[in-house]
Amino acid sequence: MSFIIRCTDCGHEVVYHPLSNNCPQCNSQWREVVYDFEQAARALAQELPRRRFNLWRYREVLPIKNPIPELFMGEGGTPLIRAVNMGMMLGNMNIYIKDERQGPTASFKDRQAALTISTIKEAGLTEMVAASTGNVAIANSAYAARAGIKLWAFVTSLVPEVKMREIALYGSQVIKVTGSYDQVKQIAAEFAEKRGLFHDTGARAVTAVEGMKTIAYEIAEQLTEELGPREGTLPGQLRWRTPDWYIQAISGGLGVIGVAKGFREMKQMGIIDKVPGMIAIQAEGCAPMVQAWKLNLEEAAPVKNPKTHIETLATGTPGRSYQFLRKQMQNDGGLFESVTDEEAFRAMHVLAKMEGISSEPAAAAAFAGLFKLIHAGIIKPTDVVVVNCTGHTMPAEPLVLGNGWTRDVVLPQDQKPAQEEEGLLAALNRVAPDRFPRVAIIDDTADARRLVRRILQSQGDFTIFEASNGMDGLELVQREHPDLLILDLMMPEMDGFAVLDALRSNSDTAQIPVIVSTAKELTSEEKSRLQGQIQALLQKGDFMSDEFLEEVKALIH
Ligand SMILES: *Cc1c(COP(=O)(O)O)cnc(C)c1O
Ligand SMILES: [Zn+2]
């Protein structure tokens, strides 16, 4: 589908590239994806009946050329569940729960991750950085594992251990930072910048916003199924229903910004006739947006020391997200409200007891907000309400991971800015030294290269070079002098034997250890050709990742 990135500040348009975070004209980091909406509306009306119910069904309004089926895990397409018992209790029979727990990693961050990882894989990148209060890193880690992408996950030390373990379990490097979430974001940004890596910047990342907006498309489509088509709808026409309210707990604001964009797009395409009021719920101990909203301020002052046990909601610096959301609410209705931790925990219990839905505290905060606004008479008994319910991570078993799966960064406290800067860089160098062991992979099959890359990057730090044929591979080894070469034998034109002969006959490369990987059983003649030339033999389709990794580590150290 054709799309373009437009700068929110100056309107300048560019073609998307994941490594470019700023508008080339005015340097703004706030951009959005724009589509040919007329064409998209026509295509959707025609294609939707044939497509499965997952987020890729809206691909005409997603910033990807071709969705990548190998990465699919059932992202999007979550159920919309009517809350009958709770509805009876609260006197509103039109409360719907958008059950985002049913995504691959049990939070709505799966949408962001599925789209983000797909686009950076499409662009050929193999490493990325994300700062997270937990769920973003979990979702990105799962998709990164499938895509052969290494994720550096920066989290605050407040994130529950079970979540950190889950991130590590997927093979990402957890970087546990003792500091506020806002500091974590800063350190992650510097790390990404220093290493030239893709960085998922939340509300400023266009793929994150686009992923989130699919929630809006699904809700409109599902409500139409639930309540029947709107009056006067002709067969084959997309005329969907929208709720009166959409409620979600917010931290940085990405989710609601994305969902609102989805509704606005549908309105622009004539698919819906109104954008629902967005209701953003914050935890009382960290509610900068709510405070600013209630005082009718244009800017929200940061909360320096968030005081909430709900770490997922602990973004103290709202930045421009507040302004975008405020404008949204002023234009189409909606509001900000806060709830206490106790109210959230109580709502969590109610939701589980009354509806059989076990949520995490952050999601429960949205339900506490629903209760509060119904009691206040702001949400009326006949209003149609959709609440985002998300996040329910199973703990990763401590014994599976063993020790040493985080790297700890303790930021210097109470120091002058200059010293703080130095401390930060020193800390980053401990997280990842400038030089990792260097491994070259020569294999003509992309899948095989990805497998080896994934094994290496998921359980250790390596700088990885890849070549897809013997000639390029030989040149690569001569240029880069890797500490280890992993070499495929069967390749067209220059095969592994020839590469090996060339390496061994050149004094410059003769000493580089080589692991040969092969898909077929070797003849005795072939075996004797390799005798004394290689350090290990790897039978493709018959090896375990950890044994292979031990071999690699033994050869390098
Ligand atoms: C991420 C998250 C939020 C906050 O979302 P933002 O988009 O950062 O505002 C709320 N609840 C849960 C469960 C989350 O995972
Ligand atoms: Zn600009």
Coordinates of C-alpha atoms and ligand atoms in Angstrom, one line a residue:
M1 CA 0.0 0.0 0.0
S2 CA 1.2 3.5 -0.6
F3 CA 2.0 5.5 2.5
I4 CA 4.2 8.5 3.4
I5 CA 5.5 9.9 6.7
R6 CA 4.3 13.4 7.4
C7 CA 5.9 15.7 10.0
T8 CA 3.3 16.8 12.5
D9 CA 5.0 20.1 13.0
C10 CA 6.0 21.3 9.5
G11 CA 4.1 19.0 7.2
H12 CA 7.2 17.8 5.4
E13 CA 6.8 14.4 3.8
V14 CA 9.4 11.6 3.5
V15 CA 9.5 7.9 2.7
Y16 CA 9.7 5.7 5.8
H17 CA 13.0 4.4 7.1
P18 CA 13.2 2.8 10.5
L19 CA 16.5 4.4 11.4
S20 CA 15.4 7.9 10.7
N21 CA 13.6 9.4 13.8
N22 CA 13.5 13.0 12.9
C23 CA 12.0 15.2 10.3
P24 CA 14.8 16.3 7.9
Q25 CA 13.3 19.7 7.6
C26 CA 12.5 20.8 11.1
N27 CA 14.1 18.0 13.2
S28 CA 10.8 17.2 14.9
Q29 CA 10.4 13.6 16.3
W30 CA 6.6 13.8 15.9
R31 CA 5.5 12.3 12.6
E32 CA 2.5 10.3 11.4
V33 CA 1.8 7.9 8.6
V34 CA -0.6 9.1 5.9
Y35 CA -2.2 6.8 3.3
D36 CA -4.3 7.2 0.2
F37 CA -7.5 6.9 2.2
E38 CA -9.9 6.8 -0.8
Q39 CA -8.0 3.9 -2.3
A40 CA -7.7 2.2 1.1
A41 CA -11.4 2.4 1.8
R42 CA -12.3 0.9 -1.6
A43 CA -9.7 -1.9 -1.1
L44 CA -10.9 -2.7 2.4
A45 CA -14.6 -2.9 1.4
Q46 CA -13.6 -5.4 -1.3
E47 CA -11.0 -7.5 0.6
L48 CA -12.2 -7.7 4.2
P49 CA -14.8 -10.4 3.7
R50 CA -12.0 -12.8 2.5
R51 CA -9.5 -12.0 5.2
R52 CA -8.9 -13.6 8.6
F53 CA -9.6 -11.7 11.7
N54 CA -6.2 -10.4 12.8
L55 CA -4.5 -7.1 12.5
W56 CA -3.1 -7.7 9.0
R57 CA -6.6 -7.6 7.6
Y58 CA -6.2 -3.8 7.7
R59 CA -3.0 -3.9 5.7
E60 CA -4.1 -1.1 3.4
V61 CA -3.8 1.3 6.3
L62 CA -0.5 -0.2 7.8
P63 CA 3.0 1.0 6.9
I64 CA 4.3 -2.2 5.5
K65 CA 4.7 -3.4 1.9
N66 CA 4.2 -7.1 2.6
P67 CA 3.3 -8.6 6.0
I68 CA 5.7 -11.4 6.8
P69 CA 3.8 -14.6 7.4
E70 CA 6.7 -16.3 9.2
L71 CA 6.4 -13.8 12.0
F72 CA 2.6 -14.2 12.5
M73 CA 1.5 -15.5 16.0
G74 CA -2.1 -14.4 15.9
E75 CA -1.6 -10.7 16.7
G76 CA -4.7 -8.7 16.9
G77 CA -8.2 -10.2 16.3
T78 CA -8.9 -10.3 20.1
P79 CA -12.4 -10.9 21.3
L80 CA -14.8 -8.1 22.3
I81 CA -16.6 -9.5 25.4
R82 CA -19.8 -8.1 26.8
A83 CA -19.5 -7.7 30.6
V84 CA -22.9 -8.9 31.6
N85 CA -22.5 -9.4 35.3
M86 CA -20.6 -6.3 35.9
G87 CA -23.1 -4.5 33.6
M88 CA -25.9 -5.6 35.8
M89 CA -24.0 -4.5 38.8
L90 CA -23.2 -1.1 37.4
G91 CA -26.5 -0.5 35.6
N92 CA -25.1 -0.4 32.1
M93 CA -25.7 -3.3 29.8
N94 CA -23.4 -2.0 27.0
I95 CA -20.0 -2.5 28.6
Y96 CA -17.6 -4.3 26.4
I97 CA -14.2 -5.6 27.2
K98 CA -11.6 -5.6 24.4
D99 CA -9.7 -8.6 25.6
E100 CA -6.1 -7.9 24.7
R101 CA -4.8 -10.5 27.1
Q102 CA -5.5 -12.9 24.2
G103 CA -2.6 -11.6 22.2
P104 CA 0.6 -13.7 21.8
T105 CA 2.3 -12.2 24.9
A106 CA -1.0 -11.2 26.6
S107 CA -0.9 -7.4 26.2
F108 CA -1.9 -4.9 23.5
K109 CA 1.8 -4.3 23.0
D110 CA 1.8 -7.3 20.7
R111 CA 0.2 -5.1 18.0
Q112 CA 3.1 -2.6 18.3
A113 CA 5.7 -5.3 18.3
A114 CA 4.2 -7.3 15.4
L115 CA 4.2 -4.3 13.1
T116 CA 7.5 -2.8 14.3
I117 CA 9.5 -6.0 14.1
S118 CA 7.9 -6.7 10.7
T119 CA 8.9 -3.3 9.3
I120 CA 12.5 -3.4 10.6
K121 CA 12.9 -7.0 9.3
E122 CA 11.6 -5.7 6.0
A123 CA 14.3 -3.1 6.2
G124 CA 17.0 -5.8 6.9
L125 CA 17.9 -4.7 10.4
T126 CA 19.1 -7.3 13.0
E127 CA 19.3 -5.4 16.3
M128 CA 17.0 -3.0 18.2
V129 CA 16.6 -1.1 21.4
A130 CA 13.5 -0.6 23.5
A131 CA 12.9 1.1 26.9
S132 CA 10.0 -0.5 28.7
T133 CA 8.0 -0.8 31.9
G134 CA 7.8 -4.4 31.0
N135 CA 5.1 -5.3 28.4
V136 CA 6.6 -3.6 25.4
A137 CA 9.9 -5.4 26.0
I138 CA 8.1 -8.7 26.4
A139 CA 6.1 -8.3 23.2
N140 CA 9.1 -7.1 21.2
S141 CA 11.2 -9.9 22.5
A142 CA 8.8 -12.5 21.4
Y143 CA 8.6 -11.2 17.8
A144 CA 12.4 -10.4 17.8
A145 CA 13.0 -14.1 18.5
R146 CA 11.0 -15.1 15.5
A147 CA 12.6 -12.5 13.3
G148 CA 16.2 -13.1 14.2
I149 CA 16.6 -9.7 15.8
K150 CA 18.5 -9.0 18.9
L151 CA 16.7 -6.8 21.4
W152 CA 18.4 -4.7 24.1
A153 CA 15.6 -4.2 26.6
F154 CA 16.1 -1.3 29.1
V155 CA 13.8 -1.6 32.1
T156 CA 13.6 0.1 35.5
S157 CA 14.6 -1.9 38.5
L158 CA 10.9 -1.6 39.6
V159 CA 9.6 -3.8 36.9
P160 CA 8.6 -7.1 38.6
E161 CA 11.2 -9.8 38.3
V162 CA 8.7 -12.2 36.7
K163 CA 8.4 -9.8 33.8
M164 CA 12.2 -9.3 33.5
R165 CA 12.6 -13.0 33.5
E166 CA 10.1 -13.4 30.7
I167 CA 12.1 -10.9 28.6
A168 CA 15.3 -12.8 29.2
L169 CA 13.5 -16.1 28.5
Y170 CA 12.9 -14.9 24.9
G171 CA 16.6 -14.3 24.5
S172 CA 16.7 -10.5 24.8
Q173 CA 19.4 -8.8 26.9
V174 CA 17.7 -7.2 29.9
I175 CA 19.3 -4.0 31.1
K176 CA 18.0 -3.2 34.5
V177 CA 18.5 0.4 35.3
T178 CA 18.2 1.8 38.8
G179 CA 16.4 5.1 38.1
S180 CA 13.1 6.4 37.0
Y181 CA 11.4 5.3 33.8
D182 CA 12.1 8.6 32.2
Q183 CA 15.8 8.1 32.9
V184 CA 15.6 4.6 31.4
K185 CA 14.2 6.1 28.2
Q186 CA 17.0 8.5 28.0
I187 CA 19.7 6.0 28.6
A188 CA 18.1 3.6 26.0
A189 CA 18.0 6.5 23.5
E190 CA 21.7 7.3 24.0
F191 CA 22.6 3.6 23.7
A192 CA 20.7 3.3 20.4
E193 CA 22.2 6.5 19.1
K194 CA 25.7 5.5 20.0
R195 CA 25.4 2.1 18.3
G196 CA 23.3 3.3 15.4
L197 CA 20.4 0.9 16.3
F198 CA 16.7 1.1 15.7
H199 CA 14.9 2.4 18.8
D200 CA 11.3 1.9 19.5
T201 CA 10.4 5.3 20.9
G202 CA 6.8 4.6 21.9
A203 CA 4.4 7.4 21.0
R204 CA 6.9 9.0 18.7
A205 CA 7.5 5.7 16.8
V206 CA 5.1 5.6 13.8
T207 CA 5.0 1.8 13.6
A208 CA 4.0 1.7 17.3
V209 CA 1.1 4.1 16.8
E210 CA 0.0 2.3 13.6
G211 CA 0.0 -1.0 15.4
M212 CA -2.2 0.3 18.2
K213 CA -4.7 1.9 15.9
T214 CA -5.8 -1.6 14.7
I215 CA -7.7 -1.8 18.1
A216 CA -10.0 0.9 16.8
Y217 CA -10.7 -0.9 13.5
E218 CA -11.5 -4.1 15.3
I219 CA -13.8 -2.5 17.8
A220 CA -15.8 -0.8 15.1
E221 CA -16.1 -4.0 13.1
Q222 CA -17.0 -6.1 16.2
L223 CA -19.5 -3.7 17.6
T224 CA -21.3 -3.8 14.2
E225 CA -21.5 -7.5 14.3
E226 CA -22.7 -7.3 17.9
L227 CA -25.3 -4.6 17.5
G228 CA -26.2 -5.1 13.9
P229 CA -25.4 -2.9 10.9
R230 CA -26.2 0.8 11.1
E231 CA -29.5 1.8 9.5
G232 CA -29.5 2.2 5.8
T233 CA -26.3 0.2 5.3
L234 CA -26.1 -1.4 1.9
P235 CA -24.5 -4.9 1.3
G236 CA -20.8 -4.6 0.7
Q237 CA -20.7 -1.1 2.3
L238 CA -18.4 -0.5 5.2
R239 CA -20.5 1.4 7.7
W240 CA -19.4 0.4 11.2
R241 CA -20.5 1.4 14.6
T242 CA -18.4 3.1 17.3
P243 CA -18.8 3.1 21.1
D244 CA -19.6 6.3 22.9
W245 CA -16.4 5.8 25.0
Y246 CA -13.1 4.0 24.8
I247 CA -11.3 3.6 28.2
Q248 CA -7.7 2.7 28.7
A249 CA -5.1 3.2 31.4
I250 CA -2.2 5.3 30.1
S251 CA 1.4 5.7 30.9
G252 CA 3.2 7.4 28.0
G253 CA -0.1 7.7 26.0
L254 CA 0.9 5.7 23.0
G255 CA -2.1 3.3 23.2
V256 CA -4.8 6.0 23.3
I257 CA -3.0 8.2 20.7
G258 CA -3.0 5.2 18.3
V259 CA -6.6 4.1 18.9
A260 CA -7.8 7.7 18.4
K261 CA -5.9 7.9 15.1
G262 CA -7.6 4.7 14.0
F263 CA -11.1 6.1 14.7
R264 CA -10.2 9.4 13.0
E265 CA -9.0 7.6 9.9
M266 CA -12.2 5.5 9.7
K267 CA -14.2 8.7 10.0
Q268 CA -12.2 10.3 7.3
M269 CA -12.9 7.3 5.1
G270 CA -16.6 7.5 5.8
I271 CA -16.6 4.1 7.5
I272 CA -17.9 5.5 10.9
D273 CA -19.8 8.7 11.6
K274 CA -18.2 9.6 14.9
V275 CA -15.0 9.2 16.9
P276 CA -15.7 8.0 20.5
G277 CA -14.7 10.0 23.5
M278 CA -11.3 8.8 24.6
I279 CA -11.0 8.3 28.4
A280 CA -7.4 8.1 29.7
I281 CA -6.9 6.8 33.2
Q282 CA -3.7 7.4 35.2
A283 CA -2.7 6.2 38.6
E284 CA -3.2 8.9 41.2
G285 CA 0.5 8.7 42.3
C286 CA 1.6 9.5 38.8
A287 CA -1.1 11.5 37.1
P288 CA 0.6 14.5 35.4
M289 CA -1.9 14.5 32.5
V290 CA -4.9 14.4 34.8
Q291 CA -3.7 17.2 36.9
A292 CA -3.0 19.4 33.8
W293 CA -6.4 18.5 32.3
K294 CA -8.3 19.4 35.4
L295 CA -6.6 22.8 35.6
N296 CA -7.1 23.3 31.9
L297 CA -3.4 23.7 31.3
E298 CA -1.8 23.4 27.8
E299 CA 1.2 21.6 29.2
A300 CA 1.6 18.9 31.8
A301 CA 4.3 19.3 34.4
P302 CA 6.4 16.2 35.0
V303 CA 5.9 14.1 38.2
K304 CA 9.5 13.7 39.5
N305 CA 8.8 10.8 41.9
P306 CA 5.9 8.6 40.8
K307 CA 4.2 7.1 43.8
T308 CA 2.4 4.1 42.5
H309 CA 2.9 0.4 42.8
I310 CA 1.6 0.0 39.3
E311 CA 5.0 0.4 37.6
T312 CA 3.4 0.0 34.1
L313 CA 1.7 3.4 34.6
A314 CA 4.7 5.2 36.0
T315 CA 5.7 7.5 33.2
G316 CA 6.2 10.8 35.0
T317 CA 7.1 13.0 32.0
P318 CA 4.1 13.2 29.6
G319 CA 5.8 15.4 27.1
R320 CA 3.9 16.2 24.0
S321 CA 1.6 13.2 24.3
Y322 CA -0.5 15.2 26.6
Q323 CA -1.0 18.0 24.1
F324 CA -2.0 15.5 21.4
L325 CA -4.4 13.7 23.7
R326 CA -5.9 17.0 25.0
K327 CA -6.5 18.2 21.5
Q328 CA -8.2 14.8 20.7
M329 CA -10.5 15.1 23.7
Q330 CA -11.3 18.8 23.0
N331 CA -12.2 17.9 19.4
D332 CA -14.1 14.6 19.8
G333 CA -14.9 14.4 23.5
G334 CA -13.2 12.4 26.2
L335 CA -11.4 13.1 29.4
F336 CA -8.5 12.2 31.8
E337 CA -9.2 10.7 35.2
S338 CA -7.1 9.2 37.9
V339 CA -7.7 6.3 40.3
T340 CA -5.8 5.2 43.4
D341 CA -3.8 2.0 43.5
E342 CA -6.3 0.6 46.0
E343 CA -9.2 1.4 43.6
A344 CA -7.3 -0.4 40.8
F345 CA -6.6 -3.5 43.0
R346 CA -10.3 -3.6 44.0
A347 CA -11.4 -3.4 40.4
M348 CA -9.0 -6.2 39.6
H349 CA -10.7 -8.4 42.1
V350 CA -14.2 -7.4 40.8
L351 CA -13.3 -8.1 37.2
A352 CA -12.0 -11.5 38.1
K353 CA -14.9 -12.4 40.4
M354 CA -17.7 -11.0 38.2
E355 CA -16.4 -11.7 34.7
G356 CA -13.8 -14.4 35.1
I357 CA -11.1 -12.1 33.7
S358 CA -7.8 -11.9 35.5
S359 CA -6.0 -8.8 34.5
E360 CA -2.8 -7.0 35.6
P361 CA -3.1 -4.0 37.9
A362 CA -2.5 -1.5 35.1
A363 CA -5.5 -2.8 33.1
A364 CA -7.6 -2.9 36.3
A365 CA -7.0 0.9 36.6
A366 CA -9.1 1.4 33.5
F367 CA -11.9 -0.6 35.1
A368 CA -11.6 1.4 38.3
G369 CA -11.9 4.5 36.1
L370 CA -15.1 3.0 34.5
F371 CA -16.6 2.5 37.9
K372 CA -15.8 6.0 39.0
L373 CA -17.2 7.7 35.9
I374 CA -20.4 5.7 36.0
H375 CA -20.9 6.6 39.6
A376 CA -20.2 10.2 38.7
G377 CA -22.9 10.1 36.0
I378 CA -20.5 11.0 33.3
I379 CA -20.9 7.7 31.6
K380 CA -24.7 7.3 31.1
P381 CA -26.6 4.0 31.6
T382 CA -27.3 3.6 27.9
D383 CA -23.8 4.6 26.7
V384 CA -21.8 2.0 24.8
V385 CA -18.4 1.6 26.5
V386 CA -15.3 -0.4 25.5
V387 CA -12.6 -1.0 28.0
N388 CA -9.1 -2.2 27.0
C389 CA -8.2 -5.1 29.2
T390 CA -4.7 -6.2 28.7
G391 CA -1.6 -7.7 30.3
H392 CA -1.5 -10.9 32.2
T393 CA 2.0 -12.3 32.0
M394 CA 2.8 -15.8 33.2
P395 CA 5.9 -15.8 35.3
A396 CA 9.0 -17.2 33.7
E397 CA 10.4 -20.0 35.9
P398 CA 13.4 -18.7 37.9
L399 CA 15.2 -22.0 37.7
V400 CA 15.0 -22.1 33.9
L401 CA 17.1 -19.0 33.5
G402 CA 19.7 -19.4 36.3
N403 CA 21.5 -16.3 37.4
G404 CA 23.2 -13.5 35.6
W405 CA 20.4 -12.6 33.1
T406 CA 20.4 -8.9 33.8
R407 CA 23.2 -6.3 33.6
D408 CA 22.8 -3.7 36.3
V409 CA 23.2 0.0 35.7
V410 CA 23.2 2.1 38.8
L411 CA 23.0 5.8 37.8
P412 CA 25.0 8.3 39.7
Q413 CA 22.9 10.1 42.2
D414 CA 23.0 13.8 43.3
Q415 CA 25.8 14.8 41.0
K416 CA 26.4 17.7 38.8
P417 CA 25.2 17.3 35.2
A418 CA 28.8 17.0 33.7
Q419 CA 29.7 14.1 36.1
E420 CA 26.4 12.5 35.5
E421 CA 27.1 12.4 31.8
E422 CA 30.4 10.6 32.4
G423 CA 28.8 8.2 34.8
L424 CA 26.2 7.4 32.1
L425 CA 28.7 6.6 29.4
A426 CA 30.8 4.5 31.8
A427 CA 27.6 2.7 32.8
L428 CA 26.8 2.1 29.2
N429 CA 30.2 0.6 28.5
R430 CA 29.7 -1.9 31.3
V431 CA 26.4 -2.8 29.6
A432 CA 28.0 -3.5 26.3
P433 CA 31.7 -3.2 25.7
D434 CA 32.8 -1.6 22.4
R435 CA 34.2 -4.9 21.1
F436 CA 32.4 -8.1 21.2
P437 CA 33.8 -11.4 19.8
R438 CA 33.3 -11.3 16.1
V439 CA 31.7 -14.2 14.3
A440 CA 31.3 -14.6 10.5
I441 CA 28.6 -16.8 9.0
I442 CA 28.9 -17.9 5.5
D443 CA 25.8 -19.8 4.3
D444 CA 23.8 -19.5 1.1
T445 CA 20.4 -20.1 2.9
A446 CA 18.9 -17.1 4.7
D447 CA 17.0 -19.3 7.1
A448 CA 20.2 -21.1 8.2
R449 CA 22.0 -17.8 8.7
R450 CA 19.1 -16.5 10.8
L451 CA 19.1 -19.6 12.9
V452 CA 22.8 -19.3 13.8
R453 CA 22.5 -15.6 14.3
R454 CA 19.5 -16.1 16.6
I455 CA 21.3 -18.7 18.7
L456 CA 24.3 -16.4 19.1
Q457 CA 22.5 -13.2 19.9
S458 CA 20.0 -14.8 22.3
Q459 CA 22.6 -16.1 24.7
G460 CA 25.6 -14.0 24.3
D461 CA 27.1 -10.8 22.8
F462 CA 28.7 -11.2 19.4
T463 CA 29.3 -8.9 16.5
I464 CA 28.0 -10.9 13.6
F465 CA 28.9 -10.7 10.0
E466 CA 27.1 -12.6 7.3
A467 CA 27.7 -13.6 3.7
S468 CA 25.5 -15.5 1.4
N469 CA 28.1 -17.1 -0.9
G470 CA 31.7 -18.3 -0.9
M471 CA 33.2 -15.4 -2.8
D472 CA 31.7 -12.7 -0.6
G473 CA 32.4 -14.8 2.4
L474 CA 36.1 -15.1 1.7
E475 CA 36.3 -11.4 1.1
L476 CA 34.4 -10.7 4.3
V477 CA 36.8 -12.9 6.4
Q478 CA 39.8 -11.2 4.8
R479 CA 38.4 -7.8 5.6
E480 CA 37.0 -8.4 9.1
H481 CA 39.3 -11.0 10.6
P482 CA 36.6 -12.6 12.7
D483 CA 37.4 -14.6 15.8
L484 CA 35.4 -17.5 14.5
L485 CA 33.9 -18.6 11.2
I486 CA 30.8 -20.7 10.8
L487 CA 30.9 -22.1 7.3
D488 CA 28.4 -24.0 5.2
L489 CA 29.8 -26.7 2.9
M490 CA 27.3 -26.9 0.1
M491 CA 27.0 -23.7 -1.7
P492 CA 26.8 -23.1 -5.5
E493 CA 30.0 -21.9 -7.3
M494 CA 32.5 -21.5 -4.5
D495 CA 31.7 -24.2 -1.9
G496 CA 32.8 -24.4 1.7
F497 CA 35.8 -26.7 0.9
A498 CA 37.1 -24.1 -1.5
V499 CA 36.6 -21.3 1.0
L500 CA 38.5 -23.4 3.6
D501 CA 41.4 -24.1 1.2
A502 CA 41.7 -20.4 0.4
L503 CA 41.7 -19.4 4.0
R504 CA 44.2 -22.0 5.1
S505 CA 46.6 -21.2 2.3
N506 CA 46.8 -17.5 3.4
S507 CA 48.9 -16.9 6.5
D508 CA 46.6 -14.0 7.4
T509 CA 43.6 -16.2 7.8
A510 CA 45.1 -19.6 8.4
Q511 CA 44.6 -19.4 12.1
I512 CA 40.9 -18.4 12.2
P513 CA 38.9 -21.2 13.9
V514 CA 36.1 -22.7 11.7
I515 CA 33.0 -24.6 12.5
V516 CA 31.6 -26.3 9.5
S517 CA 27.9 -26.7 9.2
T518 CA 26.4 -29.2 6.8
A519 CA 23.0 -30.5 6.0
K520 CA 24.2 -33.8 4.6
E521 CA 26.1 -36.8 5.8
L522 CA 29.7 -36.5 4.8
T523 CA 31.5 -39.1 2.8
S524 CA 34.7 -40.5 4.2
E525 CA 36.7 -38.7 1.5
E526 CA 35.0 -35.4 2.5
K527 CA 35.7 -36.1 6.1
S528 CA 39.4 -36.6 5.5
R529 CA 39.5 -33.3 3.5
L530 CA 38.3 -31.5 6.6
Q531 CA 40.6 -33.4 8.9
G532 CA 42.9 -30.9 10.8
Q533 CA 41.3 -28.0 8.9
I534 CA 38.3 -27.3 11.1
Q535 CA 37.6 -27.1 14.8
A536 CA 34.1 -28.5 14.9
L537 CA 31.4 -30.0 12.7
L538 CA 27.8 -29.1 13.0
Q539 CA 25.1 -31.4 11.6
K540 CA 22.2 -29.2 10.5
G541 CA 18.9 -30.4 11.7
D542 CA 20.6 -32.3 14.5
F543 CA 22.1 -30.0 17.1
M544 CA 21.0 -28.2 20.2
S545 CA 21.4 -24.4 20.6
D546 CA 23.2 -24.6 23.9
E547 CA 25.7 -27.3 22.8
F548 CA 26.5 -25.2 19.8
L549 CA 26.9 -22.1 21.9
E550 CA 29.3 -23.9 24.2
E551 CA 31.4 -24.9 21.3
V552 CA 31.4 -21.3 20.0
K553 CA 32.4 -20.0 23.4
A554 CA 35.2 -22.6 23.8
L555 CA 36.7 -21.7 20.5
I556 CA 36.6 -18.0 21.1
H557 CA 38.0 -17.8 24.6
Ligands
LIG1 C1 1.6 -0.2 28.2 C2 0.5 -0.4 29.1 C3 -0.3 0.7 29.5 C4 0.0 2.1 29.2 O1 0.0 2.4 27.8 P1 0.6 3.7 27.2 O2 0.4 3.4 25.7 O3 2.1 3.7 27.5 O4 -0.1 4.9 27.7 C5 -1.4 0.4 30.2 N1 -1.8 -0.8 30.6 C6 -1.0 -1.9 30.2 C7 -1.4 -3.3 30.6 C8 0.1 -1.7 29.4 O5 0.8 -2.8 29.1
ZN2 ZN 9.1 18.9 10.2

